[in-house]
GROMACS .gro file of C-alpha atoms in nm:
model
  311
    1UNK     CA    1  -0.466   2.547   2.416
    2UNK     CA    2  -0.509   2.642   2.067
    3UNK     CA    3  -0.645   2.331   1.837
    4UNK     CA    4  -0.654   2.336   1.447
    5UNK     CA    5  -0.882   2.062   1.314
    6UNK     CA    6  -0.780   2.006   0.945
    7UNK     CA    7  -1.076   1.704   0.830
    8UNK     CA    8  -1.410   1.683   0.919
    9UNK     CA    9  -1.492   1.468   1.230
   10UNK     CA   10  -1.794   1.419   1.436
   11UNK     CA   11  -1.958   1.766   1.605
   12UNK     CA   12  -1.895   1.626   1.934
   13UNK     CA   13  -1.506   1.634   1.892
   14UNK     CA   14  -1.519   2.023   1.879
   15UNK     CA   15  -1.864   2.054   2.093
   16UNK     CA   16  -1.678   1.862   2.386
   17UNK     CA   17  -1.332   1.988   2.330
   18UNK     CA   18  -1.434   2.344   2.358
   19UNK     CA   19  -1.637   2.296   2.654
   20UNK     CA   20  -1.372   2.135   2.853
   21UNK     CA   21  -1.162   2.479   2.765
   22UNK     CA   22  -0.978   2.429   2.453
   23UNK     CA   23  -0.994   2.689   2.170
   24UNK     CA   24  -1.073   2.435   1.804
   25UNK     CA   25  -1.009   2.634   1.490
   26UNK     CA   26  -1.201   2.430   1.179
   27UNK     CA   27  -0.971   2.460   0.864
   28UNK     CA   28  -1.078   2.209   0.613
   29UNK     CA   29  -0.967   2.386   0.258
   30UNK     CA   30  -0.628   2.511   0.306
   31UNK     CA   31  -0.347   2.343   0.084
   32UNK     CA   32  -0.056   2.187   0.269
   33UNK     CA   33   0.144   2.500   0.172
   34UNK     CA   34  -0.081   2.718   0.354
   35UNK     CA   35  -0.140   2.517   0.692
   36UNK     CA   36   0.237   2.531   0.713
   37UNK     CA   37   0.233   2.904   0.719
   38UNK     CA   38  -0.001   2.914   0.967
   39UNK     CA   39   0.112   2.624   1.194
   40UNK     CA   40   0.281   2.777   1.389
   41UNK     CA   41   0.026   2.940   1.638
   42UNK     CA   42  -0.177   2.627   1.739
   43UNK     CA   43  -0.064   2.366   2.058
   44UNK     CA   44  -0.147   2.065   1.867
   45UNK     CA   45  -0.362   1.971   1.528
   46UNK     CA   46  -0.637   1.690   1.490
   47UNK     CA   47  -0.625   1.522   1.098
   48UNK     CA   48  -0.760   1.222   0.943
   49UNK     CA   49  -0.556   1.175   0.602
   50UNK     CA   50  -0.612   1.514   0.418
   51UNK     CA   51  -0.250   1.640   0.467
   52UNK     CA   52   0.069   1.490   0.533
   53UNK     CA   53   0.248   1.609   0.875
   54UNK     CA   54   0.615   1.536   0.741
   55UNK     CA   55   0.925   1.694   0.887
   56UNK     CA   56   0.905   2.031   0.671
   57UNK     CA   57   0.583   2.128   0.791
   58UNK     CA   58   0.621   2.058   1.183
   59UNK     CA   59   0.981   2.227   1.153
   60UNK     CA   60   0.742   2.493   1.102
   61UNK     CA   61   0.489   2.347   1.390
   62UNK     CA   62   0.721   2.521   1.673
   63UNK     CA   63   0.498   2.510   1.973
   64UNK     CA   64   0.258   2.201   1.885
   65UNK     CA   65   0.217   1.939   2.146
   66UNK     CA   66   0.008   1.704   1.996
   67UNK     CA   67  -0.065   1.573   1.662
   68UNK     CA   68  -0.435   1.339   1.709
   69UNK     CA   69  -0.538   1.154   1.423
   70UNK     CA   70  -0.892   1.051   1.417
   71UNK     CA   71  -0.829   0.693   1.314
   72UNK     CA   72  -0.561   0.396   1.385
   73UNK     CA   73  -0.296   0.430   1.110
   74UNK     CA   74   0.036   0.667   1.161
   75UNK     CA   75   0.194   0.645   0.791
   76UNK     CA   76   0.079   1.048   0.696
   77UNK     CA   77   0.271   1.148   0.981
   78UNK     CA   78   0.669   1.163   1.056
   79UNK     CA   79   0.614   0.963   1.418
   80UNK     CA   80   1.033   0.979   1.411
   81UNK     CA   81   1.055   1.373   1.402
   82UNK     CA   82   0.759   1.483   1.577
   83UNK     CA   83   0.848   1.261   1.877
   84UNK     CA   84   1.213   1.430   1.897
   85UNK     CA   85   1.073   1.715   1.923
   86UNK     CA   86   0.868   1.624   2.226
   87UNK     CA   87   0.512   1.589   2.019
   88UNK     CA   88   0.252   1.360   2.197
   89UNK     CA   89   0.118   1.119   1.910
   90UNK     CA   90  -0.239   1.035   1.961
   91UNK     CA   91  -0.483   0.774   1.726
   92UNK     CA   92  -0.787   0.623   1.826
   93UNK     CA   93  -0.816   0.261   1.665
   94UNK     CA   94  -1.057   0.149   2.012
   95UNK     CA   95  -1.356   0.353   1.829
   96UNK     CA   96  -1.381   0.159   1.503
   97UNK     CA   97  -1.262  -0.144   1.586
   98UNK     CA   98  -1.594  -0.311   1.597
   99UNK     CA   99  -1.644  -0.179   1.248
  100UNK     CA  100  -1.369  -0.341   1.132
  101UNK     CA  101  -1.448  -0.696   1.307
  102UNK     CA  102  -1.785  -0.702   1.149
  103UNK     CA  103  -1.710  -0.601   0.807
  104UNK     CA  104  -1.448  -0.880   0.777
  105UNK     CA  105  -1.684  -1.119   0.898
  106UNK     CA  106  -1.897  -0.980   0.654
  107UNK     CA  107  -1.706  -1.013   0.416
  108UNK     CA  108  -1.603  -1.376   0.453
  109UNK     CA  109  -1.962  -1.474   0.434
  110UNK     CA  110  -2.024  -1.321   0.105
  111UNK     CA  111  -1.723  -1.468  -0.058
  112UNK     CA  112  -1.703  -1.812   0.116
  113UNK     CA  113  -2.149  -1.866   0.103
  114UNK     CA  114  -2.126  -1.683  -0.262
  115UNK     CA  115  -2.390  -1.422  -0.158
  116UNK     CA  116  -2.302  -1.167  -0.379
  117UNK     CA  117  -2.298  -1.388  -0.740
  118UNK     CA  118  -2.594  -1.582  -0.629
  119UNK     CA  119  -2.789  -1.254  -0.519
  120UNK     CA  120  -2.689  -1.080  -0.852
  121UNK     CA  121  -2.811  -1.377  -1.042
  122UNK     CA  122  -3.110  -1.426  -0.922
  123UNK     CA  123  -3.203  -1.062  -0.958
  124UNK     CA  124  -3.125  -1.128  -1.354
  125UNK     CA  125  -3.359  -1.456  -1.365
  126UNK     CA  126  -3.095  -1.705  -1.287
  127UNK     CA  127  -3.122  -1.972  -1.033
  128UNK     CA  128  -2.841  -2.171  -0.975
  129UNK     CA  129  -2.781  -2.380  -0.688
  130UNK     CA  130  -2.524  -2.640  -0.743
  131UNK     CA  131  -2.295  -2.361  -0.864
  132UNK     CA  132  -2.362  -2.119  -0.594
  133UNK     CA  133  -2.268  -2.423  -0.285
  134UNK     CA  134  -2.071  -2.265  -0.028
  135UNK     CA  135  -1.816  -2.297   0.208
  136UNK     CA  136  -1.828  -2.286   0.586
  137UNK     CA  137  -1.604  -2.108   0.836
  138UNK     CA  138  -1.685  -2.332   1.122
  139UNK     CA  139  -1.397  -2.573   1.164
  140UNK     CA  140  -1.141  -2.345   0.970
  141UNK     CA  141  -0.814  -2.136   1.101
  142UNK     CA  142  -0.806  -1.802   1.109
  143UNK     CA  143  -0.503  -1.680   1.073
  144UNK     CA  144  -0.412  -1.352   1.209
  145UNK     CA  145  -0.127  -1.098   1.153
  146UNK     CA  146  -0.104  -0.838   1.364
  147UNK     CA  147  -0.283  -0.870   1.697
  148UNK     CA  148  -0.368  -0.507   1.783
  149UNK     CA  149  -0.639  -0.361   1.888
  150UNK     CA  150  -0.807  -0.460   1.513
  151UNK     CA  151  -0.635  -0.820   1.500
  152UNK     CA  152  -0.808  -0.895   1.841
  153UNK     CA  153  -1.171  -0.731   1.746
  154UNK     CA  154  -1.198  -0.952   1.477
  155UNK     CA  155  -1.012  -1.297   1.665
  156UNK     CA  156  -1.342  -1.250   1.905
  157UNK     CA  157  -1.598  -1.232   1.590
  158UNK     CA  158  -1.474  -1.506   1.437
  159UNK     CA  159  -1.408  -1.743   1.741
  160UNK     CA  160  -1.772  -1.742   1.757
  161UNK     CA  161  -1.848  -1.928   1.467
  162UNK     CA  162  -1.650  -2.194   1.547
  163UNK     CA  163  -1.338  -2.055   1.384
  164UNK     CA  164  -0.996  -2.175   1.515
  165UNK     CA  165  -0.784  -1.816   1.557
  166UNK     CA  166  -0.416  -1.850   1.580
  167UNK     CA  167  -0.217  -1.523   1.511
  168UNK     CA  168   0.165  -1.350   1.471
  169UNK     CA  169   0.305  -1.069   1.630
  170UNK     CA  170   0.622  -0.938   1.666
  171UNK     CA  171   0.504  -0.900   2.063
  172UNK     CA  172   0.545  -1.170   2.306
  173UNK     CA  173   0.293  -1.323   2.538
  174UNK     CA  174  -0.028  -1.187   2.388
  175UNK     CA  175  -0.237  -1.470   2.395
  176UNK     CA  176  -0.602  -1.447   2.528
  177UNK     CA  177  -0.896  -1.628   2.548
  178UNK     CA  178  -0.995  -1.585   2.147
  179UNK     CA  179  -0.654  -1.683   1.990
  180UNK     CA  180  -0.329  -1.851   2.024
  181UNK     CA  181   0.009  -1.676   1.965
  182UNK     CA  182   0.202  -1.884   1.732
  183UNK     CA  183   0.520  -1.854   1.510
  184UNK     CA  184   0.504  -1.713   1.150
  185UNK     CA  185   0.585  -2.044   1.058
  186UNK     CA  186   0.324  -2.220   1.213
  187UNK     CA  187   0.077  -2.015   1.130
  188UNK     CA  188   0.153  -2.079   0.761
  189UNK     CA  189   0.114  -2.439   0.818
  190UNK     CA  190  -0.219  -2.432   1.001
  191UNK     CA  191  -0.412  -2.105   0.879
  192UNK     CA  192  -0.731  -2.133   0.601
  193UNK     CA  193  -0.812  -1.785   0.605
  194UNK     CA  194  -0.521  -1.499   0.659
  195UNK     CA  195  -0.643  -1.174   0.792
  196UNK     CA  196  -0.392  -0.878   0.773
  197UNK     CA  197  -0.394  -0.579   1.059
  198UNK     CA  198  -0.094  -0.402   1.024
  199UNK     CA  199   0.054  -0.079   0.971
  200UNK     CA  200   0.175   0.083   0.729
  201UNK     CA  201   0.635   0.067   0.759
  202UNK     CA  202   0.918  -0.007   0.543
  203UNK     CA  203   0.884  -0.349   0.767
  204UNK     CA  204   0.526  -0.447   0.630
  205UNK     CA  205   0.563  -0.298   0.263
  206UNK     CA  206   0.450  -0.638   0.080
  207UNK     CA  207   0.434  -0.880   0.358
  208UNK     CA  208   0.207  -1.075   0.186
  209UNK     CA  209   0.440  -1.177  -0.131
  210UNK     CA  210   0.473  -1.437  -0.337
  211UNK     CA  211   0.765  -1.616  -0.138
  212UNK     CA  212   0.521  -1.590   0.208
  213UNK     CA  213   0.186  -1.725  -0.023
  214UNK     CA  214   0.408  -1.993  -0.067
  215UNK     CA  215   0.487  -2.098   0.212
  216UNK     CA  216   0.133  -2.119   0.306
  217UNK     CA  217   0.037  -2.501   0.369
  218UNK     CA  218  -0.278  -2.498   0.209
  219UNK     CA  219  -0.497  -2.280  -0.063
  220UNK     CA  220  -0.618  -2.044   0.166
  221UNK     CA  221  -0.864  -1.724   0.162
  222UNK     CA  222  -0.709  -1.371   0.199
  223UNK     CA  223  -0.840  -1.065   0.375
  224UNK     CA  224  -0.664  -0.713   0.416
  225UNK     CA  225  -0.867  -0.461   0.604
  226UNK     CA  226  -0.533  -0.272   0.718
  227UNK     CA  227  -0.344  -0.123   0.411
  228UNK     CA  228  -0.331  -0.159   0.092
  229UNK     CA  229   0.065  -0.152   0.037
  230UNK     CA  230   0.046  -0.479   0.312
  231UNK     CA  231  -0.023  -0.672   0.000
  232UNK     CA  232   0.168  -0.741  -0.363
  233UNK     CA  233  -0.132  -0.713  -0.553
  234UNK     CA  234   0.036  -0.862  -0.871
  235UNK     CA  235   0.136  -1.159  -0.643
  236UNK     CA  236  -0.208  -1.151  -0.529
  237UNK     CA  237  -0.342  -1.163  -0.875
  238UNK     CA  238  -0.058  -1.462  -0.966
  239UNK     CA  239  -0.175  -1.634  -0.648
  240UNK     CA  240  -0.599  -1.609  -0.778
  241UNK     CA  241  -0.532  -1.721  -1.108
  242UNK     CA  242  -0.335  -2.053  -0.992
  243UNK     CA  243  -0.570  -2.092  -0.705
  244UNK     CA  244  -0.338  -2.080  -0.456
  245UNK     CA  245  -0.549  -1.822  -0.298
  246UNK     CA  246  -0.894  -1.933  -0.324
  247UNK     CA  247  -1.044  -1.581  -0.298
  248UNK     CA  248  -0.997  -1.216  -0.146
  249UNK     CA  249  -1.171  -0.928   0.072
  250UNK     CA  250  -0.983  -0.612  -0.015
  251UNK     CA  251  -1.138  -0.347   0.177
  252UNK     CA  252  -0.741  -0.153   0.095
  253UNK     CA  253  -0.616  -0.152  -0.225
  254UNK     CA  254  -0.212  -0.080  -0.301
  255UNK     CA  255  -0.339   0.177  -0.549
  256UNK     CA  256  -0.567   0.437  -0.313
  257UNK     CA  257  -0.385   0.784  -0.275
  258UNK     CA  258  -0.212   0.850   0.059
  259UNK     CA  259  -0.581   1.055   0.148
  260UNK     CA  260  -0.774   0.727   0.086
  261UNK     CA  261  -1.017   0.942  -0.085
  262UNK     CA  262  -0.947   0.763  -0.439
  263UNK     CA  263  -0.707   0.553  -0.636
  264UNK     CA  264  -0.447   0.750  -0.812
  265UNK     CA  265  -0.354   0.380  -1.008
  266UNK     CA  266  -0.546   0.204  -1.258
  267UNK     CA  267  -0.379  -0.102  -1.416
  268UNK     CA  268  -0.415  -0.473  -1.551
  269UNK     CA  269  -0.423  -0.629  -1.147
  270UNK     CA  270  -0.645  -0.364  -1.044
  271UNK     CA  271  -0.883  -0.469  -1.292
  272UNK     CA  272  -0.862  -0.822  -1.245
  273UNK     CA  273  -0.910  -0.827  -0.917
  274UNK     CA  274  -1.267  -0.628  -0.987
  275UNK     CA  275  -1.369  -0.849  -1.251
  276UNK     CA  276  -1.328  -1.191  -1.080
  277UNK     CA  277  -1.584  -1.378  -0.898
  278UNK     CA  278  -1.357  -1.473  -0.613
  279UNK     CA  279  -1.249  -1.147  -0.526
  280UNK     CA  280  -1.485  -0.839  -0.253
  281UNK     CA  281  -1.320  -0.527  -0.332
  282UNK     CA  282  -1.501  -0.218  -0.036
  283UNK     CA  283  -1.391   0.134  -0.120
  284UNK     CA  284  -1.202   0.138   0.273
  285UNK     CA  285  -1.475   0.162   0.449
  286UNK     CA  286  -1.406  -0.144   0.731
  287UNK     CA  287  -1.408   0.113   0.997
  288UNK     CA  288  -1.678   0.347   0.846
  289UNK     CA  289  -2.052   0.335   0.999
  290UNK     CA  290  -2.237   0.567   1.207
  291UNK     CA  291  -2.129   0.430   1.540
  292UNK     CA  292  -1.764   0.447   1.415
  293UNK     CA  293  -1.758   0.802   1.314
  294UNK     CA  294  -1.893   0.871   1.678
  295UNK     CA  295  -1.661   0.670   1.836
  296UNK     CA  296  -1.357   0.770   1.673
  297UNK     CA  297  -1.427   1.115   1.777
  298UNK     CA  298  -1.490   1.018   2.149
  299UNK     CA  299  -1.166   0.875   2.127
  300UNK     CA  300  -0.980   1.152   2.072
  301UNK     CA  301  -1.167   1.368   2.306
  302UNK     CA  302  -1.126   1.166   2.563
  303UNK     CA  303  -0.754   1.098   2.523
  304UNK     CA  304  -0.683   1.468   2.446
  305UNK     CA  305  -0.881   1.564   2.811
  306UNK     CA  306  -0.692   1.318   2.974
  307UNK     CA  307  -0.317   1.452   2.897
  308UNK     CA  308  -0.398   1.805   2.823
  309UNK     CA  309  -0.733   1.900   3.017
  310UNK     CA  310  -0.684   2.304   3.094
  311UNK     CA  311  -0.694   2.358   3.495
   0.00000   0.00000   0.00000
């Protein structure tokens, strides 16, 4: 089988692939425009977030088989079309899931325990400890949306530190030994801290709006490691500013470019939300460290092997 590999990924996706038979054709510099003209020779394609795999370009894709992405979220590509036309869709959120748990976690503590301002203040000769008391997560609810593989790494983090995790999902029965499957609307009576994991559809577009913050019970903390577009960010700003949401960790913003490589917005919310105390903006990078990068890779490998391995 004939690969193309459109983004950089981890040596051992093409080391191991080829090995195990497959022919892996690096193309990392050709424009959308050209990979179309050129799709149509390869059995399947592995991407990141480079190119978009819409309907025009695998009308040209006439004998793929598989589209992997190296990562969890299936927006760039056409799932719809590709899967009439018999495409295997492959993702890999199992290798940077841990990533994910830990830099929510991580970034709870620095908001809630104010480790950022008082770290910055002190490294500018000002010691303030009244100001800089924080606020524990043991004995809060974690609220979670979305209980995926992501939704569950980070329900097992948290439930360690004494952190009640309740969560919504459109699934039934998913319950497990870190959290409690509960309505939407019991969750926004009980949840301190709401953690978002969902994809990216016309269904989640703004799920976190002003009607839902709301309806939550109590001022509560907000954290969106999933996409950007999850959130109304000037909600989100009308929410900080009344303290209905007592502070955010925005590792997505609703203003990155579909690549996630930059934002292609700049506007009066966006800078707001990265000139207020209360607020951890991360450039996505939840599910970017060494061991992720690895993993993510392995993923795909091993997935690939498994439903295409050459006899």
């Amino acid at each position: 089988m004939k690969i193309l590999q459109i983004d950089k990924n981890h040596p051992l996706l093409t080391d191991q692939l080829t090995a195990a038979g497959f022919m892996i054709e690096d193309d990392f510099s050709s424009t959308y425009a050209e990979i179309c003209e050129k799709i149509s020779v390869y059995d399947g394609i592995i991407i990141r977030s480079r190119i978009p795999i819409d309907q025009n370009l695998l009308e040209n894709a006439t004998q793929l088989k598989f589209i992997a992405r190296v990562g969890s979220g299936m927006e760039n590509i056409d799932c719809e079309f590709a899967k009439s036309k018999g495409i295997e869709l492959i993702n890999s959120p199992e290798g940077n899931r841990d990533s994910v748990a830990e830099h929510v976690l991580g970034m709870l503590l620095m908001l809630m325990h104010r480790l950022q301002i008082a770290a910055s203040e002190v490294k500018n000769g000002i010691w303030r400890r009244e100001e800089n008391r924080g606020d524990e997560l043991r004995g809060k609810t974690l609220g979670v949306i979305g209980y995926g593989v992501m939704g569950k790494a980070v329900a097992r983090r948290l439930s360690g530190f004494g952190v009640k995790v309740i969560f919504y999902d459109i699934r039934p029965d998913l319950s497990d030994e870190f959290a409690e499957q509960v309505s939407l609307e019991d969750l926004k009576k009980e949840a301190d801290i709401l953690s978002i994991h969902l994809p990216e559809t016309p269904e989640t577009l703004h799920f976190v709006n002003e009607k839902m913050i709301s309806e939550m019970l109590k001022d509560f903390y907000l954290v969106n490691t999933a996409r950007g577009k999850n959130v109304n960010t000037k909600d989100l700003v009308n929410a900080l500013t009344s303290g209905k949401i007592k502070g955010a960790c925005l590792d997505v913003l609703e203003f990155e470019k579909p690549s996630f490589e930059n934002l292609e917005i700049v506007n009066e919310d966006l800078n707001y939300l990265l000139n207020t105390d209360n607020v951890i903006v991360t450039p996505h990078i939840a599910g970017w460290t060494v061991q992720s990068k690895k993993m993510l890779a392995q993923v795909i490998v091993d997935k690939i092997k498994a439903k295409f391995q050459p006899n």
